[in-house]
């Protein structure tokens, strides 16, 4: 009987000790949780803040220029006496340079990813991957004059009548710049495909190429598509290369050998100028920025759904 | 031991296998009779899976290993471990079913047709016929015939494993290797796979690695007991389980270790 009470009391003492320690630990955990939550919230607030500024500054613009004109007008001459506010020339420039960049980056990046993930000896991969990633460490301004002073003259040997400023060279160089985004992320996705999946294919007598193309790439498709989406976003948002090498004239054309301005290049041009606050010319950059945001936002959502639809299937 | 009357499909001769400096197989000799089920049992790390994966040159994908000895594949009598022999040729004749069901991210139909496609078969009628046959033999046809175009991942674990068996059979292999094919499955799915293996031996030679001694007893004609890289004993399954020659085999089978 005595023994039992002793046991009970020591037990309850232990319990109390344990629960008081648990209490402070729980408080501590809660604090940590809130700090982390605030950190996460900060990025949400910044995004919302940017959206707020873009929208609130665009409203006065759209009071002067109707959305219909903004979308349908074929000229973008906000700083001329005869001002036109059609976003389509800028969109065309953005579209053409982005398309060229993707035509370069997606095939090359994907092939590199397949090589690194499925073929390369581990030592070769260890050396090649960091070198490749260096491509994205080069400042974009350097890419810009590389496009203008090296790639353009080279291309002019093929397209003799092409001007020095053109979308083609800007797009190609932008493509080179985003190769590592495509290859690195795609390779990570492909390497995450479990070995037993590959072995299943090899055991059926498949070659490395058949295994890569028929099994590994489909299995890693969600990661690969995320890489592609990131590449598109990166190309749409890229500023410096197109500002330097594509020429800054808004030009409603899909011909890549012509100079044109993109949304981003236009924003740079106007931001650098001395337009007074509140003027219609000044407000155009917010309308243009909002358009850009809408596009990248749509792409992110598309990426999200792609990822959901083709979630990792292994 | 397999009697001289039986045809020998493959023969392992003095096979030593090394992972780096570690000797994983020590002088293994083994005869695989035609159209029989041969089980390899033994504790983890005894080398049974290593031996199995020598048969379809699966080790080629990894570095830092070496071997001496031969595996002779009949009727030609070629040594399939010879570096000069293309491993793809070997895998065209010896297919494999893995421990974990590993269907490809494709439809049920394309999973089974995979081996035919990599061999360049493109004719739809041929593919259809072979896929149906393989799925019928692997007792999956009735369950999936109306949804061949669905993703293979929608199948249950047991169905996935039978799909992998169908995939391995669609190419008319001469030997099928099974690497613990039921270790990830529930008892009912396991029973179906075991039934299937017993059926399959009418067509092909089967080499199966298993952790489950009862399973070896139920399905195999011959059993080999491996321990520390050596094939300790090999013979009729009945004999191995009721009257083993080696003390080590007896201890393992009676559950003294392993």
Coordinates of C-alpha atoms in Angstrom, one line a residue, chain A residues 48 80 85 120 136 175 199 206 217 239 241 250 254 308 312:
Chain A
X48 CA -0.3 42.0 -53.2
X80 CA 3.9 61.3 -79.7
X85 CA -2.2 53.3 -76.8
X120 CA 26.6 11.2 -68.4
X136 CA 22.6 31.9 -65.8
X175 CA 17.3 31.4 -75.3
X199 CA 15.4 -1.1 -64.7
X206 CA 15.1 -1.2 -74.2
X217 CA 10.5 11.7 -69.6
X239 CA 14.3 43.0 -69.9
X241 CA 18.7 41.7 -73.4
X250 CA 7.3 49.6 -80.8
X254 CA 5.9 39.1 -86.2
X308 CA -1.7 18.7 -60.7
X312 CA 4.6 12.5 -60.3

